[in-house]
JSON list of C-alpha atoms in Angstrom, two decimals:
[
{"chain": "A", "resi": 1, "resn": "ASP", "atom": "CA", "xyz": [0.00, 0.00, 0.00]},
{"chain": "A", "resi": 2, "resn": "GLN", "atom": "CA", "xyz": [2.13, 2.82, -1.35]},
{"chain": "A", "resi": 3, "resn": "GLN", "atom": "CA", "xyz": [0.73, 6.11, -0.19]},
{"chain": "A", "resi": 4, "resn": "VAL", "atom": "CA", "xyz": [3.55, 8.10, -1.76]},
{"chain": "A", "resi": 5, "resn": "LYS", "atom": "CA", "xyz": [4.68, 7.10, -5.23]},
{"chain": "A", "resi": 6, "resn": "GLN", "atom": "CA", "xyz": [7.63, 8.13, -7.32]},
{"chain": "A", "resi": 7, "resn": "ASN", "atom": "CA", "xyz": [7.09, 6.36, -10.59]},
{"chain": "A", "resi": 8, "resn": "SER", "atom": "CA", "xyz": [10.40, 7.28, -12.19]},
{"chain": "A", "resi": 9, "resn": "PRO", "atom": "CA", "xyz": [13.23, 5.33, -10.60]},
{"chain": "A", "resi": 10, "resn": "SER", "atom": "CA", "xyz": [15.82, 7.36, -12.49]},
{"chain": "A", "resi": 11, "resn": "LEU", "atom": "CA", "xyz": [16.24, 10.58, -14.43]},
{"chain": "A", "resi": 12, "resn": "SER", "atom": "CA", "xyz": [19.17, 11.90, -16.46]},
{"chain": "A", "resi": 13, "resn": "VAL", "atom": "CA", "xyz": [19.45, 15.64, -17.15]},
{"chain": "A", "resi": 14, "resn": "GLN", "atom": "CA", "xyz": [22.10, 17.72, -18.82]},
{"chain": "A", "resi": 15, "resn": "GLU", "atom": "CA", "xyz": [23.98, 20.20, -16.66]},
{"chain": "A", "resi": 16, "resn": "GLY", "atom": "CA", "xyz": [22.39, 23.64, -16.77]},
{"chain": "A", "resi": 17, "resn": "ARG", "atom": "CA", "xyz": [18.96, 22.34, -17.76]},
{"chain": "A", "resi": 18, "resn": "ILE", "atom": "CA", "xyz": [15.90, 21.94, -15.56]},
{"chain": "A", "resi": 19, "resn": "SER", "atom": "CA", "xyz": [15.36, 18.75, -13.58]},
{"chain": "A", "resi": 20, "resn": "ILE", "atom": "CA", "xyz": [11.75, 17.87, -12.78]},
{"chain": "A", "resi": 21, "resn": "LEU", "atom": "CA", "xyz": [11.06, 15.12, -10.27]},
{"chain": "A", "resi": 22, "resn": "ASN", "atom": "CA", "xyz": [7.50, 13.97, -9.79]},
{"chain": "A", "resi": 23, "resn": "CYS", "atom": "CA", "xyz": [5.60, 12.48, -6.91]},
{"chain": "A", "resi": 24, "resn": "ASP", "atom": "CA", "xyz": [2.00, 11.31, -6.43]},
{"chain": "A", "resi": 25, "resn": "TYR", "atom": "CA", "xyz": [0.17, 10.55, -3.23]},
{"chain": "A", "resi": 26, "resn": "THR", "atom": "CA", "xyz": [-3.06, 8.80, -2.42]},
{"chain": "A", "resi": 27, "resn": "ASN", "atom": "CA", "xyz": [-3.91, 9.87, 1.12]},
{"chain": "A", "resi": 28, "resn": "SER", "atom": "CA", "xyz": [-5.94, 13.08, 1.20]},
{"chain": "A", "resi": 29, "resn": "MET", "atom": "CA", "xyz": [-5.10, 13.44, 4.91]},
{"chain": "A", "resi": 30, "resn": "PHE", "atom": "CA", "xyz": [-1.54, 14.43, 4.04]},
{"chain": "A", "resi": 31, "resn": "ASP", "atom": "CA", "xyz": [-1.03, 18.12, 4.59]},
{"chain": "A", "resi": 32, "resn": "TYR", "atom": "CA", "xyz": [2.73, 18.54, 4.59]},
{"chain": "A", "resi": 33, "resn": "PHE", "atom": "CA", "xyz": [5.13, 17.43, 1.90]},
{"chain": "A", "resi": 34, "resn": "LEU", "atom": "CA", "xyz": [8.89, 17.22, 1.90]},
{"chain": "A", "resi": 35, "resn": "TRP", "atom": "CA", "xyz": [11.73, 16.45, -0.46]},
{"chain": "A", "resi": 36, "resn": "TYR", "atom": "CA", "xyz": [14.89, 14.79, 0.74]},
{"chain": "A", "resi": 37, "resn": "LYS", "atom": "CA", "xyz": [18.18, 14.29, -1.04]},
{"chain": "A", "resi": 38, "resn": "LYS", "atom": "CA", "xyz": [20.36, 11.27, -0.40]},
{"chain": "A", "resi": 39, "resn": "TYR", "atom": "CA", "xyz": [23.96, 10.60, -1.36]},
{"chain": "A", "resi": 40, "resn": "PRO", "atom": "CA", "xyz": [25.38, 7.05, -1.22]},
{"chain": "A", "resi": 41, "resn": "ALA", "atom": "CA", "xyz": [26.32, 5.85, 2.26]},
{"chain": "A", "resi": 42, "resn": "GLU", "atom": "CA", "xyz": [24.68, 8.86, 3.88]},
{"chain": "A", "resi": 43, "resn": "GLY", "atom": "CA", "xyz": [21.32, 9.50, 5.48]},
{"chain": "A", "resi": 44, "resn": "PRO", "atom": "CA", "xyz": [18.67, 11.52, 3.65]},
{"chain": "A", "resi": 45, "resn": "THR", "atom": "CA", "xyz": [18.96, 15.28, 4.13]},
{"chain": "A", "resi": 46, "resn": "PHE", "atom": "CA", "xyz": [16.05, 17.65, 4.06]},
{"chain": "A", "resi": 47, "resn": "LEU", "atom": "CA", "xyz": [15.82, 19.81, 0.96]},
{"chain": "A", "resi": 48, "resn": "ILE", "atom": "CA", "xyz": [12.54, 21.70, 0.80]},
{"chain": "A", "resi": 49, "resn": "SER", "atom": "CA", "xyz": [8.96, 21.37, 2.01]},
{"chain": "A", "resi": 50, "resn": "ILE", "atom": "CA", "xyz": [5.50, 22.68, 1.29]},
{"chain": "A", "resi": 51, "resn": "SER", "atom": "CA", "xyz": [2.35, 22.91, 3.34]},
{"chain": "A", "resi": 52, "resn": "SER", "atom": "CA", "xyz": [-0.98, 22.01, 1.78]},
{"chain": "A", "resi": 53, "resn": "ILE", "atom": "CA", "xyz": [-2.16, 25.61, 2.14]},
{"chain": "A", "resi": 54, "resn": "LYS", "atom": "CA", "xyz": [0.35, 26.61, -0.54]},
{"chain": "A", "resi": 55, "resn": "ASP", "atom": "CA", "xyz": [0.83, 25.54, -4.13]},
{"chain": "A", "resi": 56, "resn": "LYS", "atom": "CA", "xyz": [4.43, 26.65, -4.55]},
{"chain": "A", "resi": 57, "resn": "ASN", "atom": "CA", "xyz": [7.51, 27.07, -2.42]},
{"chain": "A", "resi": 58, "resn": "GLU", "atom": "CA", "xyz": [10.83, 28.29, -3.71]},
{"chain": "A", "resi": 59, "resn": "ASP", "atom": "CA", "xyz": [14.30, 28.12, -2.19]},
{"chain": "A", "resi": 60, "resn": "GLY", "atom": "CA", "xyz": [17.12, 29.16, -4.46]},
{"chain": "A", "resi": 61, "resn": "ARG", "atom": "CA", "xyz": [17.41, 26.74, -7.36]},
{"chain": "A", "resi": 62, "resn": "PHE", "atom": "CA", "xyz": [14.74, 24.46, -5.87]},
{"chain": "A", "resi": 63, "resn": "THR", "atom": "CA", "xyz": [11.00, 24.92, -6.28]},
{"chain": "A", "resi": 64, "resn": "VAL", "atom": "CA", "xyz": [8.30, 22.55, -5.15]},
{"chain": "A", "resi": 65, "resn": "PHE", "atom": "CA", "xyz": [4.84, 22.68, -6.73]},
{"chain": "A", "resi": 66, "resn": "LEU", "atom": "CA", "xyz": [1.77, 21.12, -5.16]},
{"chain": "A", "resi": 67, "resn": "ASN", "atom": "CA", "xyz": [-1.42, 20.26, -7.02]},
{"chain": "A", "resi": 68, "resn": "LYS", "atom": "CA", "xyz": [-3.85, 19.08, -4.35]},
{"chain": "A", "resi": 69, "resn": "SER", "atom": "CA", "xyz": [-6.68, 18.22, -6.71]},
{"chain": "A", "resi": 70, "resn": "ALA", "atom": "CA", "xyz": [-4.38, 15.89, -8.64]},
{"chain": "A", "resi": 71, "resn": "LYS", "atom": "CA", "xyz": [-2.58, 14.74, -5.46]},
{"chain": "A", "resi": 72, "resn": "HIS", "atom": "CA", "xyz": [0.66, 15.50, -7.24]},
{"chain": "A", "resi": 73, "resn": "LEU", "atom": "CA", "xyz": [3.79, 17.38, -6.37]},
{"chain": "A", "resi": 74, "resn": "SER", "atom": "CA", "xyz": [6.96, 18.07, -8.26]},
{"chain": "A", "resi": 75, "resn": "LEU", "atom": "CA", "xyz": [10.44, 19.33, -7.51]},
{"chain": "A", "resi": 76, "resn": "HIS", "atom": "CA", "xyz": [12.11, 21.61, -10.03]},
{"chain": "A", "resi": 77, "resn": "ILE", "atom": "CA", "xyz": [15.84, 22.18, -9.96]},
{"chain": "A", "resi": 78, "resn": "VAL", "atom": "CA", "xyz": [17.14, 24.89, -12.22]},
{"chain": "A", "resi": 79, "resn": "PRO", "atom": "CA", "xyz": [19.83, 25.11, -13.33]},
{"chain": "A", "resi": 80, "resn": "SER", "atom": "CA", "xyz": [20.90, 21.55, -12.61]},
{"chain": "A", "resi": 81, "resn": "GLN", "atom": "CA", "xyz": [24.43, 21.12, -11.34]},
{"chain": "A", "resi": 82, "resn": "PRO", "atom": "CA", "xyz": [26.69, 18.05, -11.06]},
{"chain": "A", "resi": 83, "resn": "GLY", "atom": "CA", "xyz": [26.38, 18.12, -7.25]},
{"chain": "A", "resi": 84, "resn": "ASP", "atom": "CA", "xyz": [22.64, 17.58, -7.64]},
{"chain": "A", "resi": 85, "resn": "SER", "atom": "CA", "xyz": [23.29, 13.98, -8.68]},
{"chain": "A", "resi": 86, "resn": "ALA", "atom": "CA", "xyz": [21.69, 11.97, -5.88]},
{"chain": "A", "resi": 87, "resn": "VAL", "atom": "CA", "xyz": [18.56, 10.04, -4.98]},
{"chain": "A", "resi": 88, "resn": "TYR", "atom": "CA", "xyz": [15.59, 12.28, -4.24]},
{"chain": "A", "resi": 89, "resn": "PHE", "atom": "CA", "xyz": [12.85, 11.10, -1.93]},
{"chain": "A", "resi": 90, "resn": "CYS", "atom": "CA", "xyz": [9.41, 12.61, -1.82]},
{"chain": "A", "resi": 91, "resn": "ALA", "atom": "CA", "xyz": [7.72, 12.39, 1.59]},
{"chain": "A", "resi": 92, "resn": "ALA", "atom": "CA", "xyz": [4.38, 13.29, 3.08]},
{"chain": "A", "resi": 93, "resn": "SER", "atom": "CA", "xyz": [2.88, 13.70, 6.49]},
{"chain": "A", "resi": 94, "resn": "GLY", "atom": "CA", "xyz": [-0.54, 14.23, 8.04]},
{"chain": "A", "resi": 95, "resn": "GLY", "atom": "CA", "xyz": [0.99, 16.19, 10.89]},
{"chain": "A", "resi": 96, "resn": "ARG", "atom": "CA", "xyz": [-2.10, 18.14, 11.77]},
{"chain": "A", "resi": 97, "resn": "PHE", "atom": "CA", "xyz": [-4.13, 14.98, 12.16]},
{"chain": "A", "resi": 98, "resn": "TYR", "atom": "CA", "xyz": [-1.94, 13.24, 14.67]},
{"chain": "A", "resi": 99, "resn": "SER", "atom": "CA", "xyz": [-2.15, 14.01, 18.33]},
{"chain": "A", "resi": 100, "resn": "SER", "atom": "CA", "xyz": [1.58, 14.03, 18.89]},
{"chain": "A", "resi": 101, "resn": "ALA", "atom": "CA", "xyz": [4.43, 12.80, 16.76]},
{"chain": "A", "resi": 102, "resn": "SER", "atom": "CA", "xyz": [3.88, 12.86, 13.04]},
{"chain": "A", "resi": 103, "resn": "LYS", "atom": "CA", "xyz": [4.55, 10.02, 10.66]},
{"chain": "A", "resi": 104, "resn": "ILE", "atom": "CA", "xyz": [6.54, 10.87, 7.58]},
{"chain": "A", "resi": 105, "resn": "ILE", "atom": "CA", "xyz": [5.81, 8.51, 4.70]},
{"chain": "A", "resi": 106, "resn": "PHE", "atom": "CA", "xyz": [8.45, 8.25, 1.98]},
{"chain": "A", "resi": 107, "resn": "GLY", "atom": "CA", "xyz": [8.32, 7.39, -1.68]},
{"chain": "A", "resi": 108, "resn": "SER", "atom": "CA", "xyz": [10.76, 4.95, -3.26]},
{"chain": "A", "resi": 109, "resn": "GLY", "atom": "CA", "xyz": [13.08, 7.64, -4.58]},
{"chain": "A", "resi": 110, "resn": "THR", "atom": "CA", "xyz": [14.27, 8.87, -7.97]},
{"chain": "A", "resi": 111, "resn": "ARG", "atom": "CA", "xyz": [17.92, 8.69, -8.87]},
{"chain": "A", "resi": 112, "resn": "LEU", "atom": "CA", "xyz": [18.90, 11.94, -10.59]},
{"chain": "A", "resi": 113, "resn": "SER", "atom": "CA", "xyz": [22.05, 11.99, -12.70]},
{"chain": "A", "resi": 114, "resn": "ILE", "atom": "CA", "xyz": [23.36, 15.27, -14.05]},
{"chain": "A", "resi": 115, "resn": "ARG", "atom": "CA", "xyz": [25.49, 14.74, -17.11]},
{"chain": "A", "resi": 116, "resn": "PRO", "atom": "CA", "xyz": [28.05, 17.29, -18.35]},
{"chain": "B", "resi": 1, "resn": "ASP", "atom": "CA", "xyz": [29.47, 17.64, 15.64]},
{"chain": "B", "resi": 2, "resn": "THR", "atom": "CA", "xyz": [26.96, 15.15, 14.24]},
{"chain": "B", "resi": 3, "resn": "ALA", "atom": "CA", "xyz": [23.30, 15.94, 14.86]},
{"chain": "B", "resi": 4, "resn": "VAL", "atom": "CA", "xyz": [21.98, 12.37, 14.62]},
{"chain": "B", "resi": 5, "resn": "SER", "atom": "CA", "xyz": [24.52, 9.61, 15.05]},
{"chain": "B", "resi": 6, "resn": "GLN", "atom": "CA", "xyz": [24.06, 5.87, 14.73]},
{"chain": "B", "resi": 7, "resn": "THR", "atom": "CA", "xyz": [26.39, 3.08, 15.65]},
{"chain": "B", "resi": 8, "resn": "PRO", "atom": "CA", "xyz": [27.58, 0.85, 14.20]},
{"chain": "B", "resi": 9, "resn": "LYS", "atom": "CA", "xyz": [27.68, 1.94, 10.57]},
{"chain": "B", "resi": 10, "resn": "TYR", "atom": "CA", "xyz": [28.06, -1.63, 9.37]},
{"chain": "B", "resi": 11, "resn": "LEU", "atom": "CA", "xyz": [26.91, -4.79, 11.10]},
{"chain": "B", "resi": 12, "resn": "VAL", "atom": "CA", "xyz": [27.43, -8.31, 9.78]},
{"chain": "B", "resi": 13, "resn": "THR", "atom": "CA", "xyz": [26.02, -11.11, 11.88]},
{"chain": "B", "resi": 14, "resn": "GLN", "atom": "CA", "xyz": [24.75, -14.65, 11.67]},
{"chain": "B", "resi": 15, "resn": "MET", "atom": "CA", "xyz": [21.16, -15.77, 11.63]},
{"chain": "B", "resi": 16, "resn": "GLY", "atom": "CA", "xyz": [19.70, -16.28, 15.06]},
{"chain": "B", "resi": 17, "resn": "ASN", "atom": "CA", "xyz": [21.89, -13.72, 16.79]},
{"chain": "B", "resi": 18, "resn": "ASP", "atom": "CA", "xyz": [20.63, -10.75, 18.81]},
{"chain": "B", "resi": 19, "resn": "LYS", "atom": "CA", "xyz": [22.00, -7.32, 17.96]},
{"chain": "B", "resi": 20, "resn": "SER", "atom": "CA", "xyz": [21.46, -3.67, 18.85]},
{"chain": "B", "resi": 21, "resn": "ILE", "atom": "CA", "xyz": [21.81, -0.45, 16.93]},
{"chain": "B", "resi": 22, "resn": "LYS", "atom": "CA", "xyz": [22.26, 2.75, 18.92]},
{"chain": "B", "resi": 23, "resn": "CYS", "atom": "CA", "xyz": [21.05, 6.21, 18.01]},
{"chain": "B", "resi": 24, "resn": "GLU", "atom": "CA", "xyz": [21.65, 9.57, 19.64]},
{"chain": "B", "resi": 25, "resn": "GLN", "atom": "CA", "xyz": [20.56, 13.07, 18.66]},
{"chain": "B", "resi": 26, "resn": "ASN", "atom": "CA", "xyz": [21.92, 16.32, 20.04]},
{"chain": "B", "resi": 27, "resn": "LEU", "atom": "CA", "xyz": [19.31, 18.58, 18.47]},
{"chain": "B", "resi": 28, "resn": "GLY", "atom": "CA", "xyz": [17.02, 18.73, 21.47]},
{"chain": "B", "resi": 29, "resn": "HIS", "atom": "CA", "xyz": [14.21, 17.17, 19.45]},
{"chain": "B", "resi": 30, "resn": "ASP", "atom": "CA", "xyz": [11.25, 15.52, 21.11]},
{"chain": "B", "resi": 31, "resn": "THR", "atom": "CA", "xyz": [10.60, 12.87, 18.47]},
{"chain": "B", "resi": 32, "resn": "MET", "atom": "CA", "xyz": [12.79, 10.07, 17.21]},
{"chain": "B", "resi": 33, "resn": "TYR", "atom": "CA", "xyz": [12.19, 7.44, 14.54]},
{"chain": "B", "resi": 34, "resn": "TRP", "atom": "CA", "xyz": [13.52, 4.24, 13.11]},
{"chain": "B", "resi": 35, "resn": "TYR", "atom": "CA", "xyz": [13.19, 3.69, 9.37]},
{"chain": "B", "resi": 36, "resn": "LYS", "atom": "CA", "xyz": [14.11, 0.64, 7.33]},
{"chain": "B", "resi": 37, "resn": "GLN", "atom": "CA", "xyz": [15.31, 0.93, 3.75]},
{"chain": "B", "resi": 38, "resn": "ASP", "atom": "CA", "xyz": [14.72, -2.41, 2.10]},
{"chain": "B", "resi": 39, "resn": "SER", "atom": "CA", "xyz": [16.16, -3.93, -1.06]},
{"chain": "B", "resi": 40, "resn": "LYS", "atom": "CA", "xyz": [13.63, -2.01, -3.16]},
{"chain": "B", "resi": 41, "resn": "LYS", "atom": "CA", "xyz": [14.95, 1.22, -1.61]},
{"chain": "B", "resi": 42, "resn": "PHE", "atom": "CA", "xyz": [11.71, 2.11, 0.13]},
{"chain": "B", "resi": 43, "resn": "LEU", "atom": "CA", "xyz": [12.15, 4.03, 3.36]},
{"chain": "B", "resi": 44, "resn": "LYS", "atom": "CA", "xyz": [9.55, 2.56, 5.70]},
{"chain": "B", "resi": 45, "resn": "ILE", "atom": "CA", "xyz": [8.84, 3.84, 9.16]},
{"chain": "B", "resi": 46, "resn": "MET", "atom": "CA", "xyz": [9.12, 1.24, 11.89]},
{"chain": "B", "resi": 47, "resn": "PHE", "atom": "CA", "xyz": [8.77, 3.14, 15.17]},
{"chain": "B", "resi": 48, "resn": "SER", "atom": "CA", "xyz": [8.37, 6.65, 16.47]},
{"chain": "B", "resi": 49, "resn": "TYR", "atom": "CA", "xyz": [8.94, 7.86, 20.00]},
{"chain": "B", "resi": 50, "resn": "ASN", "atom": "CA", "xyz": [7.86, 11.19, 21.43]},
{"chain": "B", "resi": 51, "resn": "ASN", "atom": "CA", "xyz": [9.44, 12.17, 24.74]},
{"chain": "B", "resi": 52, "resn": "LYS", "atom": "CA", "xyz": [10.39, 8.54, 25.42]},
{"chain": "B", "resi": 53, "resn": "GLU", "atom": "CA", "xyz": [6.87, 7.34, 24.72]},
{"chain": "B", "resi": 54, "resn": "LEU", "atom": "CA", "xyz": [6.12, 4.94, 21.87]},
{"chain": "B", "resi": 55, "resn": "ILE", "atom": "CA", "xyz": [3.78, 6.71, 19.46]},
{"chain": "B", "resi": 56, "resn": "ILE", "atom": "CA", "xyz": [3.99, 4.79, 16.22]},
{"chain": "B", "resi": 57, "resn": "ASN", "atom": "CA", "xyz": [4.56, 1.06, 15.92]},
{"chain": "B", "resi": 58, "resn": "GLU", "atom": "CA", "xyz": [4.11, -0.10, 12.37]},
{"chain": "B", "resi": 59, "resn": "THR", "atom": "CA", "xyz": [3.63, -3.72, 11.46]},
{"chain": "B", "resi": 60, "resn": "VAL", "atom": "CA", "xyz": [7.03, -4.88, 12.57]},
{"chain": "B", "resi": 61, "resn": "PRO", "atom": "CA", "xyz": [7.85, -8.35, 13.97]},
{"chain": "B", "resi": 62, "resn": "ASN", "atom": "CA", "xyz": [8.05, -8.30, 17.75]},
{"chain": "B", "resi": 63, "resn": "ARG", "atom": "CA", "xyz": [11.66, -9.44, 17.41]},
{"chain": "B", "resi": 64, "resn": "PHE", "atom": "CA", "xyz": [12.30, -5.72, 16.94]},
{"chain": "B", "resi": 65, "resn": "SER", "atom": "CA", "xyz": [12.17, -3.79, 20.17]},
{"chain": "B", "resi": 66, "resn": "PRO", "atom": "CA", "xyz": [12.97, -0.09, 20.44]},
{"chain": "B", "resi": 67, "resn": "LYS", "atom": "CA", "xyz": [14.22, 1.34, 23.71]},
{"chain": "B", "resi": 68, "resn": "SER", "atom": "CA", "xyz": [14.31, 5.01, 24.58]},
{"chain": "B", "resi": 69, "resn": "PRO", "atom": "CA", "xyz": [16.25, 5.58, 27.82]},
{"chain": "B", "resi": 70, "resn": "ASP", "atom": "CA", "xyz": [15.88, 9.33, 27.40]},
{"chain": "B", "resi": 71, "resn": "LYS", "atom": "CA", "xyz": [14.70, 11.86, 24.88]},
{"chain": "B", "resi": 72, "resn": "ALA", "atom": "CA", "xyz": [18.05, 11.98, 23.11]},
{"chain": "B", "resi": 73, "resn": "HIS", "atom": "CA", "xyz": [18.43, 8.24, 22.55]},
{"chain": "B", "resi": 74, "resn": "LEU", "atom": "CA", "xyz": [16.45, 5.62, 20.68]},
{"chain": "B", "resi": 75, "resn": "ASN", "atom": "CA", "xyz": [18.07, 2.22, 20.38]},
{"chain": "B", "resi": 76, "resn": "LEU", "atom": "CA", "xyz": [16.86, -0.68, 18.28]},
{"chain": "B", "resi": 77, "resn": "HIS", "atom": "CA", "xyz": [17.28, -4.21, 19.52]},
{"chain": "B", "resi": 78, "resn": "ILE", "atom": "CA", "xyz": [16.67, -7.13, 17.20]},
{"chain": "B", "resi": 79, "resn": "ASN", "atom": "CA", "xyz": [16.30, -10.69, 18.47]},
{"chain": "B", "resi": 80, "resn": "SER", "atom": "CA", "xyz": [16.76, -13.89, 16.49]},
{"chain": "B", "resi": 81, "resn": "LEU", "atom": "CA", "xyz": [17.96, -12.16, 13.36]},
{"chain": "B", "resi": 82, "resn": "GLU", "atom": "CA", "xyz": [16.71, -13.51, 10.03]},
{"chain": "B", "resi": 83, "resn": "LEU", "atom": "CA", "xyz": [18.07, -13.19, 6.50]},
{"chain": "B", "resi": 84, "resn": "GLY", "atom": "CA", "xyz": [15.18, -10.88, 5.60]},
{"chain": "B", "resi": 85, "resn": "ASP", "atom": "CA", "xyz": [16.27, -8.39, 8.24]},
{"chain": "B", "resi": 86, "resn": "SER", "atom": "CA", "xyz": [19.20, -7.41, 6.04]},
{"chain": "B", "resi": 87, "resn": "ALA", "atom": "CA", "xyz": [18.65, -3.77, 5.15]},
{"chain": "B", "resi": 88, "resn": "VAL", "atom": "CA", "xyz": [19.84, -0.27, 5.94]},
{"chain": "B", "resi": 89, "resn": "TYR", "atom": "CA", "xyz": [18.29, 1.10, 9.12]},
{"chain": "B", "resi": 90, "resn": "PHE", "atom": "CA", "xyz": [18.03, 4.85, 9.59]},
{"chain": "B", "resi": 91, "resn": "CYS", "atom": "CA", "xyz": [17.44, 6.71, 12.79]},
{"chain": "B", "resi": 92, "resn": "ALA", "atom": "CA", "xyz": [15.91, 10.18, 12.59]},
{"chain": "B", "resi": 93, "resn": "SER", "atom": "CA", "xyz": [14.64, 12.94, 14.84]},
{"chain": "B", "resi": 94, "resn": "SER", "atom": "CA", "xyz": [12.34, 15.92, 14.54]},
{"chain": "B", "resi": 95, "resn": "GLN", "atom": "CA", "xyz": [10.52, 18.42, 16.67]},
{"chain": "B", "resi": 96, "resn": "ALA", "atom": "CA", "xyz": [7.19, 17.09, 17.84]},
{"chain": "B", "resi": 97, "resn": "TRP", "atom": "CA", "xyz": [4.11, 18.26, 16.02]},
{"chain": "B", "resi": 98, "resn": "THR", "atom": "CA", "xyz": [2.99, 21.41, 17.75]},
{"chain": "B", "resi": 99, "resn": "GLY", "atom": "CA", "xyz": [-0.56, 21.51, 16.48]},
{"chain": "B", "resi": 100, "resn": "GLY", "atom": "CA", "xyz": [0.07, 24.66, 14.47]},
{"chain": "B", "resi": 101, "resn": "GLY", "atom": "CA", "xyz": [1.60, 24.52, 11.06]},
{"chain": "B", "resi": 102, "resn": "GLY", "atom": "CA", "xyz": [2.39, 20.88, 10.51]},
{"chain": "B", "resi": 103, "resn": "VAL", "atom": "CA", "xyz": [5.43, 18.78, 11.09]},
{"chain": "B", "resi": 104, "resn": "THR", "atom": "CA", "xyz": [8.99, 19.98, 10.83]},
{"chain": "B", "resi": 105, "resn": "GLU", "atom": "CA", "xyz": [11.49, 18.05, 8.81]},
{"chain": "B", "resi": 106, "resn": "ALA", "atom": "CA", "xyz": [13.26, 15.00, 10.18]},
{"chain": "B", "resi": 107, "resn": "PHE", "atom": "CA", "xyz": [17.04, 14.82, 10.44]},
{"chain": "B", "resi": 108, "resn": "PHE", "atom": "CA", "xyz": [18.56, 11.47, 9.62]},
{"chain": "B", "resi": 109, "resn": "GLY", "atom": "CA", "xyz": [21.57, 9.57, 10.81]},
{"chain": "B", "resi": 110, "resn": "GLN", "atom": "CA", "xyz": [23.97, 8.06, 8.29]},
{"chain": "B", "resi": 111, "resn": "GLY", "atom": "CA", "xyz": [22.35, 4.65, 8.45]},
{"chain": "B", "resi": 112, "resn": "THR", "atom": "CA", "xyz": [23.40, 1.21, 9.67]},
{"chain": "B", "resi": 113, "resn": "ARG", "atom": "CA", "xyz": [23.83, -1.44, 7.01]},
{"chain": "B", "resi": 114, "resn": "LEU", "atom": "CA", "xyz": [22.82, -4.72, 8.59]},
{"chain": "B", "resi": 115, "resn": "THR", "atom": "CA", "xyz": [23.78, -7.92, 6.79]},
{"chain": "B", "resi": 116, "resn": "VAL", "atom": "CA", "xyz": [22.53, -11.21, 8.14]},
{"chain": "B", "resi": 117, "resn": "VAL", "atom": "CA", "xyz": [24.37, -14.27, 6.85]}
]
């Protein structure tokens, strides 16, 4: 029962171009969405997040878009740089609906490769 | 000065053994988690503790027992290890949900690669 889905296991983008990573979710109770970046042999590191009250959040080269009606979010990286090569995990949480600690549900990840 | 640290980083052990993985966070967070990344690379939550209290316990065999001696530590003990337990286990921490604007992000440790032979 995958509540957060990343249907593209890998993506290759030329340096300087835009990288678009996609994520779909099924649980309408989710109200907070996060993107994590993971290098080999390291833990995931937080990249950017968006609350369900917004449809866009931007931080430097990274922008996350949320389409609640489609239950879809995407991460845009522009321009893509070699250091962006990593696995990107989409994650979601229904923080407001839990009485205490939240549960962050992760997708399966998309491996992004930036080619020169 | 690592925020979330796990030990050991690698663990190779035989079937049937009992092993523990330790986790410590120095961020002052109230909530700690254990996640398992399986062979298909999914990151699945196993447990969550808030202020030393077990909050989330996903469908995990009872051979897995988390222990939180204090708010800064969440250890994972595994009894009677099986081949299928081989995976990378990640510890994480975050501020507890405050009831206002949703959850804050979780900070992860570097992971413990467990190999059961």
